Short mmCIF file of N, CA and C in Angstrom, two decimals:
data_model
loop_
_atom_site.label_atom_id
_atom_site.label_comp_id
_atom_site.label_asym_id
_atom_site.label_seq_id
_atom_site.Cartn_x
_atom_site.Cartn_y
_atom_site.Cartn_z
N MET V 351 -1.43 -0.30 -116.42
CA MET V 351 -2.33 -1.29 -115.84
C MET V 351 -1.92 -2.67 -116.37
N THR V 352 -1.80 -3.63 -115.46
CA THR V 352 -1.43 -4.98 -115.86
C THR V 352 -2.66 -5.73 -116.36
N ARG V 353 -2.41 -6.84 -117.01
CA ARG V 353 -3.50 -7.69 -117.52
C ARG V 353 -4.38 -8.16 -116.36
N LYS V 354 -3.75 -8.54 -115.26
CA LYS V 354 -4.49 -9.01 -114.08
C LYS V 354 -5.38 -7.91 -113.52
N ASP V 355 -4.86 -6.68 -113.45
CA ASP V 355 -5.66 -5.55 -112.95
C ASP V 355 -6.86 -5.29 -113.86
N LEU V 356 -6.63 -5.38 -115.17
CA LEU V 356 -7.71 -5.17 -116.13
C LEU V 356 -8.81 -6.23 -115.94
N ILE V 357 -8.41 -7.48 -115.82
CA ILE V 357 -9.38 -8.56 -115.63
C ILE V 357 -10.13 -8.38 -114.32
N ASN V 358 -9.42 -8.05 -113.25
CA ASN V 358 -10.06 -7.87 -111.95
C ASN V 358 -10.99 -6.66 -111.90
N SER V 359 -10.77 -5.68 -112.76
CA SER V 359 -11.62 -4.48 -112.77
C SER V 359 -12.96 -4.73 -113.47
N TYR V 360 -13.04 -5.79 -114.25
CA TYR V 360 -14.26 -6.10 -114.99
C TYR V 360 -15.20 -6.92 -114.12
N LYS V 361 -16.42 -6.45 -113.96
CA LYS V 361 -17.43 -7.16 -113.16
C LYS V 361 -18.32 -7.98 -114.09
N ILE V 362 -18.35 -9.28 -113.87
CA ILE V 362 -19.23 -10.17 -114.63
C ILE V 362 -20.54 -10.28 -113.88
N PRO V 363 -21.66 -10.07 -114.55
CA PRO V 363 -22.96 -10.22 -113.87
C PRO V 363 -23.11 -11.63 -113.30
N ASP V 364 -23.87 -11.72 -112.21
CA ASP V 364 -24.07 -13.01 -111.54
C ASP V 364 -24.86 -14.00 -112.39
N LEU V 365 -25.70 -13.51 -113.27
CA LEU V 365 -26.53 -14.38 -114.09
C LEU V 365 -26.05 -14.37 -115.54
N PHE V 366 -25.97 -15.57 -116.11
CA PHE V 366 -25.62 -15.68 -117.52
C PHE V 366 -26.25 -16.94 -118.08
N PHE V 367 -26.41 -16.97 -119.38
CA PHE V 367 -27.02 -18.09 -120.08
C PHE V 367 -25.97 -18.75 -120.96
N VAL V 368 -25.77 -20.04 -120.77
CA VAL V 368 -24.82 -20.79 -121.60
C VAL V 368 -25.56 -21.25 -122.85
N TYR V 369 -25.13 -20.77 -124.01
CA TYR V 369 -25.81 -21.16 -125.24
C TYR V 369 -25.04 -22.22 -126.03
N GLU V 370 -23.81 -22.49 -125.65
CA GLU V 370 -23.06 -23.57 -126.30
C GLU V 370 -21.96 -24.04 -125.37
N ALA V 371 -21.77 -25.35 -125.31
CA ALA V 371 -20.67 -25.94 -124.54
C ALA V 371 -19.86 -26.81 -125.49
N VAL V 372 -18.57 -26.57 -125.54
CA VAL V 372 -17.69 -27.32 -126.42
C VAL V 372 -16.62 -27.98 -125.57
N ASP V 373 -16.50 -29.29 -125.71
CA ASP V 373 -15.45 -29.97 -124.95
C ASP V 373 -14.27 -30.28 -125.86
N ALA V 374 -13.11 -30.31 -125.24
CA ALA V 374 -11.88 -30.57 -125.97
C ALA V 374 -10.89 -31.14 -124.97
N PHE V 375 -9.73 -31.52 -125.45
CA PHE V 375 -8.70 -31.97 -124.53
C PHE V 375 -7.35 -31.67 -125.15
N ASN V 376 -6.41 -31.42 -124.25
CA ASN V 376 -5.04 -31.29 -124.72
C ASN V 376 -4.29 -32.50 -124.17
N TYR V 377 -3.00 -32.44 -124.10
CA TYR V 377 -2.25 -33.63 -123.70
C TYR V 377 -2.45 -34.01 -122.24
N LYS V 378 -2.81 -33.05 -121.39
CA LYS V 378 -2.93 -33.35 -119.97
C LYS V 378 -4.34 -33.16 -119.41
N ASN V 379 -5.06 -32.17 -119.89
CA ASN V 379 -6.31 -31.79 -119.24
C ASN V 379 -7.51 -31.85 -120.17
N TYR V 380 -8.65 -32.06 -119.56
CA TYR V 380 -9.93 -31.98 -120.26
C TYR V 380 -10.37 -30.53 -120.17
N LEU V 381 -10.78 -29.96 -121.28
CA LEU V 381 -11.17 -28.55 -121.34
C LEU V 381 -12.64 -28.44 -121.71
N LEU V 382 -13.33 -27.55 -121.04
CA LEU V 382 -14.72 -27.29 -121.35
C LEU V 382 -14.85 -25.79 -121.59
N HIS V 383 -15.29 -25.42 -122.79
CA HIS V 383 -15.47 -24.01 -123.15
C HIS V 383 -16.97 -23.71 -123.13
N LEU V 384 -17.39 -22.80 -122.28
CA LEU V 384 -18.79 -22.40 -122.21
C LEU V 384 -18.93 -21.03 -122.85
N PHE V 385 -19.75 -20.93 -123.87
CA PHE V 385 -20.02 -19.67 -124.53
C PHE V 385 -21.33 -19.15 -123.96
N SER V 386 -21.29 -17.96 -123.39
CA SER V 386 -22.41 -17.46 -122.60
C SER V 386 -22.80 -16.04 -122.98
N VAL V 387 -24.04 -15.70 -122.61
CA VAL V 387 -24.53 -14.34 -122.73
C VAL V 387 -24.96 -13.90 -121.34
N CYS V 388 -24.45 -12.76 -120.90
CA CYS V 388 -24.82 -12.22 -119.58
C CYS V 388 -26.17 -11.52 -119.67
N THR V 389 -26.73 -11.23 -118.50
CA THR V 389 -28.03 -10.55 -118.46
C THR V 389 -27.95 -9.15 -119.05
N ASN V 390 -26.75 -8.57 -119.08
CA ASN V 390 -26.61 -7.23 -119.67
C ASN V 390 -26.33 -7.29 -121.17
N GLY V 391 -26.36 -8.51 -121.76
CA GLY V 391 -26.19 -8.66 -123.20
C GLY V 391 -24.77 -8.94 -123.65
N GLU V 392 -23.81 -8.82 -122.77
CA GLU V 392 -22.42 -9.08 -123.14
C GLU V 392 -22.19 -10.57 -123.32
N LYS V 393 -21.34 -10.91 -124.27
CA LYS V 393 -20.97 -12.30 -124.48
C LYS V 393 -19.65 -12.58 -123.78
N ILE V 394 -19.60 -13.74 -123.12
CA ILE V 394 -18.37 -14.14 -122.45
C ILE V 394 -18.10 -15.61 -122.76
N THR V 395 -16.84 -15.98 -122.64
CA THR V 395 -16.44 -17.38 -122.76
C THR V 395 -15.82 -17.78 -121.43
N ILE V 396 -16.27 -18.90 -120.90
CA ILE V 396 -15.71 -19.43 -119.66
C ILE V 396 -14.97 -20.71 -120.02
N ASN V 397 -13.69 -20.74 -119.71
CA ASN V 397 -12.87 -21.92 -119.98
C ASN V 397 -12.63 -22.66 -118.66
N ILE V 398 -13.05 -23.91 -118.62
CA ILE V 398 -12.89 -24.71 -117.42
C ILE V 398 -11.88 -25.81 -117.72
N ILE V 399 -10.85 -25.88 -116.90
CA ILE V 399 -9.83 -26.93 -117.05
C ILE V 399 -10.12 -27.99 -115.99
N ILE V 400 -10.30 -29.21 -116.44
CA ILE V 400 -10.60 -30.32 -115.54
C ILE V 400 -9.40 -31.26 -115.57
N LYS V 401 -8.68 -31.31 -114.45
CA LYS V 401 -7.45 -32.10 -114.42
C LYS V 401 -7.71 -33.59 -114.28
N ASP V 402 -8.72 -33.97 -113.50
CA ASP V 402 -9.02 -35.39 -113.31
C ASP V 402 -10.09 -35.83 -114.29
N ILE V 403 -9.77 -36.83 -115.09
CA ILE V 403 -10.71 -37.37 -116.08
C ILE V 403 -11.22 -38.69 -115.52
N PHE V 404 -12.51 -38.73 -115.15
CA PHE V 404 -13.03 -39.92 -114.49
C PHE V 404 -14.53 -40.04 -114.71
N PHE V 405 -15.08 -41.18 -114.32
CA PHE V 405 -16.52 -41.33 -114.12
C PHE V 405 -16.73 -42.33 -113.00
N ASP V 406 -17.92 -42.26 -112.39
CA ASP V 406 -18.26 -43.11 -111.25
C ASP V 406 -19.31 -44.14 -111.65
N ILE V 407 -19.21 -45.32 -111.04
CA ILE V 407 -20.20 -46.37 -111.22
C ILE V 407 -20.65 -46.80 -109.82
N LYS V 408 -21.95 -46.84 -109.62
CA LYS V 408 -22.49 -47.29 -108.33
C LYS V 408 -22.19 -48.78 -108.16
N LEU V 409 -21.60 -49.12 -107.02
CA LEU V 409 -21.24 -50.51 -106.75
C LEU V 409 -22.39 -51.25 -106.07
N LYS V 410 -22.84 -52.30 -106.70
CA LYS V 410 -23.84 -53.16 -106.06
C LYS V 410 -23.15 -54.19 -105.19
N SER V 411 -21.90 -54.51 -105.53
CA SER V 411 -21.13 -55.49 -104.77
C SER V 411 -19.65 -55.18 -104.92
N GLU V 412 -18.91 -55.32 -103.83
CA GLU V 412 -17.46 -55.10 -103.86
C GLU V 412 -16.77 -56.12 -104.77
N GLU V 413 -17.42 -57.25 -104.98
CA GLU V 413 -16.84 -58.31 -105.81
C GLU V 413 -16.74 -57.91 -107.28
N LEU V 414 -17.46 -56.87 -107.68
CA LEU V 414 -17.45 -56.43 -109.08
C LEU V 414 -16.27 -55.52 -109.42
N ILE V 415 -15.53 -55.09 -108.43
CA ILE V 415 -14.44 -54.13 -108.66
C ILE V 415 -13.45 -54.65 -109.70
N ASP V 416 -12.99 -55.88 -109.54
CA ASP V 416 -12.01 -56.44 -110.49
C ASP V 416 -12.56 -56.51 -111.91
N SER V 417 -13.84 -56.83 -112.04
CA SER V 417 -14.41 -56.90 -113.39
C SER V 417 -14.47 -55.52 -114.04
N TYR V 418 -14.77 -54.48 -113.25
CA TYR V 418 -14.76 -53.12 -113.80
C TYR V 418 -13.34 -52.72 -114.23
N ILE V 419 -12.36 -53.07 -113.42
CA ILE V 419 -10.97 -52.75 -113.75
C ILE V 419 -10.55 -53.47 -115.03
N ASP V 420 -10.88 -54.75 -115.12
CA ASP V 420 -10.52 -55.53 -116.32
C ASP V 420 -11.21 -55.01 -117.57
N GLU V 421 -12.47 -54.62 -117.43
CA GLU V 421 -13.24 -54.21 -118.60
C GLU V 421 -12.86 -52.81 -119.09
N PHE V 422 -12.73 -51.85 -118.18
CA PHE V 422 -12.52 -50.46 -118.60
C PHE V 422 -11.06 -50.02 -118.59
N LYS V 423 -10.18 -50.78 -117.97
CA LYS V 423 -8.75 -50.51 -117.95
C LYS V 423 -8.41 -49.06 -117.60
N PRO V 424 -8.87 -48.60 -116.43
CA PRO V 424 -8.55 -47.22 -116.05
C PRO V 424 -7.08 -47.08 -115.65
N ASP V 425 -6.60 -45.85 -115.64
CA ASP V 425 -5.25 -45.56 -115.19
C ASP V 425 -5.14 -45.84 -113.69
N SER V 426 -6.19 -45.49 -112.94
CA SER V 426 -6.28 -45.77 -111.51
C SER V 426 -7.74 -45.73 -111.10
N PHE V 427 -8.01 -46.08 -109.85
CA PHE V 427 -9.38 -46.06 -109.36
C PHE V 427 -9.38 -45.86 -107.86
N GLU V 428 -10.53 -45.51 -107.33
CA GLU V 428 -10.72 -45.44 -105.88
C GLU V 428 -12.17 -45.75 -105.57
N ILE V 429 -12.41 -46.23 -104.36
CA ILE V 429 -13.77 -46.49 -103.90
C ILE V 429 -14.17 -45.30 -103.04
N ILE V 430 -15.30 -44.71 -103.36
CA ILE V 430 -15.78 -43.54 -102.61
C ILE V 430 -17.20 -43.79 -102.14
N GLU V 431 -17.59 -43.08 -101.10
CA GLU V 431 -18.96 -43.17 -100.61
C GLU V 431 -19.63 -41.84 -100.92
N LYS V 432 -20.74 -41.91 -101.62
CA LYS V 432 -21.46 -40.69 -102.01
C LYS V 432 -22.93 -40.87 -101.69
N GLN V 433 -23.59 -39.75 -101.53
CA GLN V 433 -25.03 -39.78 -101.29
C GLN V 433 -25.71 -38.96 -102.38
N PRO V 434 -26.34 -39.66 -103.33
CA PRO V 434 -27.13 -38.91 -104.31
C PRO V 434 -28.21 -38.11 -103.58
N PHE V 435 -28.65 -37.03 -104.17
CA PHE V 435 -29.56 -36.12 -103.48
C PHE V 435 -30.90 -36.72 -103.13
N ASP V 436 -31.23 -37.89 -103.64
CA ASP V 436 -32.55 -38.46 -103.38
C ASP V 436 -32.50 -39.81 -102.67
N SER V 437 -31.37 -40.17 -102.06
CA SER V 437 -31.29 -41.50 -101.46
C SER V 437 -30.24 -41.55 -100.36
N LYS V 438 -30.00 -42.75 -99.87
CA LYS V 438 -28.98 -42.95 -98.84
C LYS V 438 -27.59 -43.05 -99.48
N LYS V 439 -26.57 -43.19 -98.64
CA LYS V 439 -25.19 -43.27 -99.15
C LYS V 439 -24.92 -44.63 -99.78
N TYR V 440 -24.11 -44.60 -100.84
CA TYR V 440 -23.71 -45.81 -101.55
C TYR V 440 -22.22 -45.75 -101.83
N ASN V 441 -21.64 -46.91 -102.06
CA ASN V 441 -20.25 -46.97 -102.52
C ASN V 441 -20.24 -46.87 -104.04
N PHE V 442 -19.27 -46.14 -104.54
CA PHE V 442 -19.06 -45.98 -105.98
C PHE V 442 -17.60 -46.30 -106.27
N ILE V 443 -17.35 -46.79 -107.47
CA ILE V 443 -15.98 -46.92 -107.93
C ILE V 443 -15.74 -45.76 -108.89
N ARG V 444 -14.70 -45.00 -108.62
CA ARG V 444 -14.33 -43.88 -109.48
C ARG V 444 -13.15 -44.34 -110.34
N LEU V 445 -13.37 -44.35 -111.65
CA LEU V 445 -12.36 -44.80 -112.60
C LEU V 445 -11.69 -43.58 -113.24
N TYR V 446 -10.38 -43.46 -113.07
CA TYR V 446 -9.61 -42.35 -113.63
C TYR V 446 -8.94 -42.80 -114.93
N PHE V 447 -8.90 -41.89 -115.90
CA PHE V 447 -8.30 -42.20 -117.20
C PHE V 447 -7.23 -41.17 -117.53
N LYS V 448 -6.26 -41.58 -118.35
CA LYS V 448 -5.18 -40.68 -118.75
C LYS V 448 -5.67 -39.60 -119.70
N THR V 449 -6.56 -39.98 -120.61
CA THR V 449 -7.03 -39.02 -121.62
C THR V 449 -8.55 -39.02 -121.69
N TYR V 450 -9.06 -37.93 -122.21
CA TYR V 450 -10.50 -37.81 -122.43
C TYR V 450 -10.97 -38.88 -123.41
N LYS V 451 -10.15 -39.18 -124.41
CA LYS V 451 -10.52 -40.18 -125.42
C LYS V 451 -10.73 -41.55 -124.77
N GLU V 452 -9.85 -41.95 -123.85
CA GLU V 452 -10.00 -43.23 -123.17
C GLU V 452 -11.29 -43.26 -122.35
N ARG V 453 -11.59 -42.17 -121.68
CA ARG V 453 -12.82 -42.08 -120.88
C ARG V 453 -14.04 -42.19 -121.79
N LYS V 454 -13.99 -41.47 -122.91
CA LYS V 454 -15.11 -41.48 -123.85
C LYS V 454 -15.34 -42.89 -124.41
N GLU V 455 -14.27 -43.59 -124.73
CA GLU V 455 -14.38 -44.96 -125.24
C GLU V 455 -14.97 -45.90 -124.19
N ALA V 456 -14.56 -45.75 -122.93
CA ALA V 456 -15.09 -46.58 -121.85
C ALA V 456 -16.58 -46.32 -121.65
N LEU V 457 -16.96 -45.05 -121.68
CA LEU V 457 -18.38 -44.71 -121.54
C LEU V 457 -19.20 -45.22 -122.73
N GLN V 458 -18.63 -45.15 -123.93
CA GLN V 458 -19.34 -45.66 -125.11
C GLN V 458 -19.52 -47.17 -125.01
N SER V 459 -18.52 -47.86 -124.51
CA SER V 459 -18.61 -49.30 -124.31
C SER V 459 -19.73 -49.62 -123.32
N LEU V 460 -19.80 -48.85 -122.25
CA LEU V 460 -20.86 -49.04 -121.25
C LEU V 460 -22.23 -48.78 -121.86
N LYS V 461 -22.35 -47.73 -122.66
CA LYS V 461 -23.62 -47.40 -123.32
C LYS V 461 -24.02 -48.50 -124.30
N ASP V 462 -23.06 -49.01 -125.07
CA ASP V 462 -23.35 -50.08 -126.03
C ASP V 462 -23.88 -51.33 -125.32
N LYS V 463 -23.27 -51.67 -124.18
CA LYS V 463 -23.73 -52.84 -123.42
C LYS V 463 -25.13 -52.63 -122.87
N LEU V 464 -25.40 -51.43 -122.40
CA LEU V 464 -26.74 -51.11 -121.88
C LEU V 464 -27.77 -51.17 -123.00
N ASP V 465 -27.43 -50.63 -124.17
CA ASP V 465 -28.35 -50.70 -125.32
C ASP V 465 -28.63 -52.15 -125.71
N LYS V 466 -27.59 -52.97 -125.72
CA LYS V 466 -27.74 -54.39 -126.08
C LYS V 466 -28.63 -55.10 -125.05
N LEU V 467 -28.43 -54.80 -123.77
CA LEU V 467 -29.24 -55.40 -122.72
C LEU V 467 -30.70 -55.00 -122.87
N ASN V 468 -30.95 -53.72 -123.13
CA ASN V 468 -32.32 -53.25 -123.33
C ASN V 468 -32.96 -53.90 -124.55
N GLU V 469 -32.18 -54.09 -125.60
CA GLU V 469 -32.68 -54.75 -126.80
C GLU V 469 -33.06 -56.20 -126.50
N LEU V 470 -32.23 -56.89 -125.74
CA LEU V 470 -32.52 -58.28 -125.36
C LEU V 470 -33.76 -58.36 -124.47
N LYS V 471 -33.89 -57.41 -123.55
CA LYS V 471 -35.07 -57.39 -122.68
C LYS V 471 -36.33 -57.15 -123.50
N GLU V 472 -36.26 -56.24 -124.46
CA GLU V 472 -37.41 -55.96 -125.32
C GLU V 472 -37.77 -57.19 -126.14
N HIS V 473 -36.76 -57.85 -126.69
CA HIS V 473 -36.99 -59.06 -127.48
C HIS V 473 -37.64 -60.14 -126.61
N SER V 474 -37.15 -60.30 -125.40
CA SER V 474 -37.70 -61.30 -124.47
C SER V 474 -39.15 -60.96 -124.13
N TYR V 475 -39.43 -59.68 -123.91
CA TYR V 475 -40.79 -59.24 -123.60
C TYR V 475 -41.73 -59.54 -124.77
N LEU V 476 -41.27 -59.24 -125.98
CA LEU V 476 -42.10 -59.50 -127.16
C LEU V 476 -42.35 -60.99 -127.36
N LYS V 477 -41.34 -61.82 -127.08
CA LYS V 477 -41.52 -63.28 -127.18
C LYS V 477 -42.58 -63.76 -126.19
N GLU V 478 -42.55 -63.23 -124.97
CA GLU V 478 -43.54 -63.60 -123.95
C GLU V 478 -44.94 -63.17 -124.39
N LYS V 479 -45.04 -61.97 -124.93
CA LYS V 479 -46.34 -61.48 -125.41
C LYS V 479 -46.85 -62.36 -126.55
N GLU V 480 -45.95 -62.75 -127.43
CA GLU V 480 -46.33 -63.62 -128.54
C GLU V 480 -46.89 -64.95 -128.01
N LYS V 481 -46.23 -65.51 -127.02
CA LYS V 481 -46.71 -66.77 -126.42
C LYS V 481 -48.09 -66.59 -125.80
N GLU V 482 -48.29 -65.46 -125.11
CA GLU V 482 -49.59 -65.19 -124.48
C GLU V 482 -50.70 -65.09 -125.53
N ILE V 483 -50.42 -64.40 -126.62
CA ILE V 483 -51.42 -64.23 -127.68
C ILE V 483 -51.75 -65.58 -128.33
N ILE V 484 -50.73 -66.37 -128.60
CA ILE V 484 -50.96 -67.70 -129.19
C ILE V 484 -51.78 -68.56 -128.23
N GLN V 485 -51.47 -68.48 -126.95
CA GLN V 485 -52.22 -69.25 -125.95
C GLN V 485 -53.68 -68.81 -125.92
N GLN V 486 -53.93 -67.51 -126.00
CA GLN V 486 -55.31 -66.99 -126.00
C GLN V 486 -56.06 -67.45 -127.24
N ILE V 487 -55.39 -67.47 -128.37
CA ILE V 487 -56.02 -67.90 -129.62
C ILE V 487 -56.37 -69.38 -129.55
N GLU V 488 -55.47 -70.17 -129.01
CA GLU V 488 -55.69 -71.61 -128.92
C GLU V 488 -56.78 -71.97 -127.92
N ASP V 489 -56.97 -71.15 -126.90
CA ASP V 489 -58.01 -71.41 -125.89
C ASP V 489 -59.34 -71.02 -126.39
#
């Protein structure tokens, strides 16, 4: 019996529970290892190889494309039209990266900017509230 025959003879139950997901990367591909337990109690590992390393950003304006390219420095990009499950179709820019590390750094940069923006908004809100309270006290 060949290895392929042995694998094909094994029936994996349709339902399984993923109890741990570990991501990794080699020189070419992003790898996702899912450690699972089937409904019959057997443990299995599912290895997913993801060849394209990318993320999408919803485009509010086509004029922002160059700024996204300059900021995130992707290996390549494309404009796609997608429809999220709860809305109409939108254009997205899909940014492709050579390595998982580059993608992770770009996403971290995006998260840091969002955190900073939220912090500034909170600070601005608190300043406005402070002005309102002072005005109420003075009146």
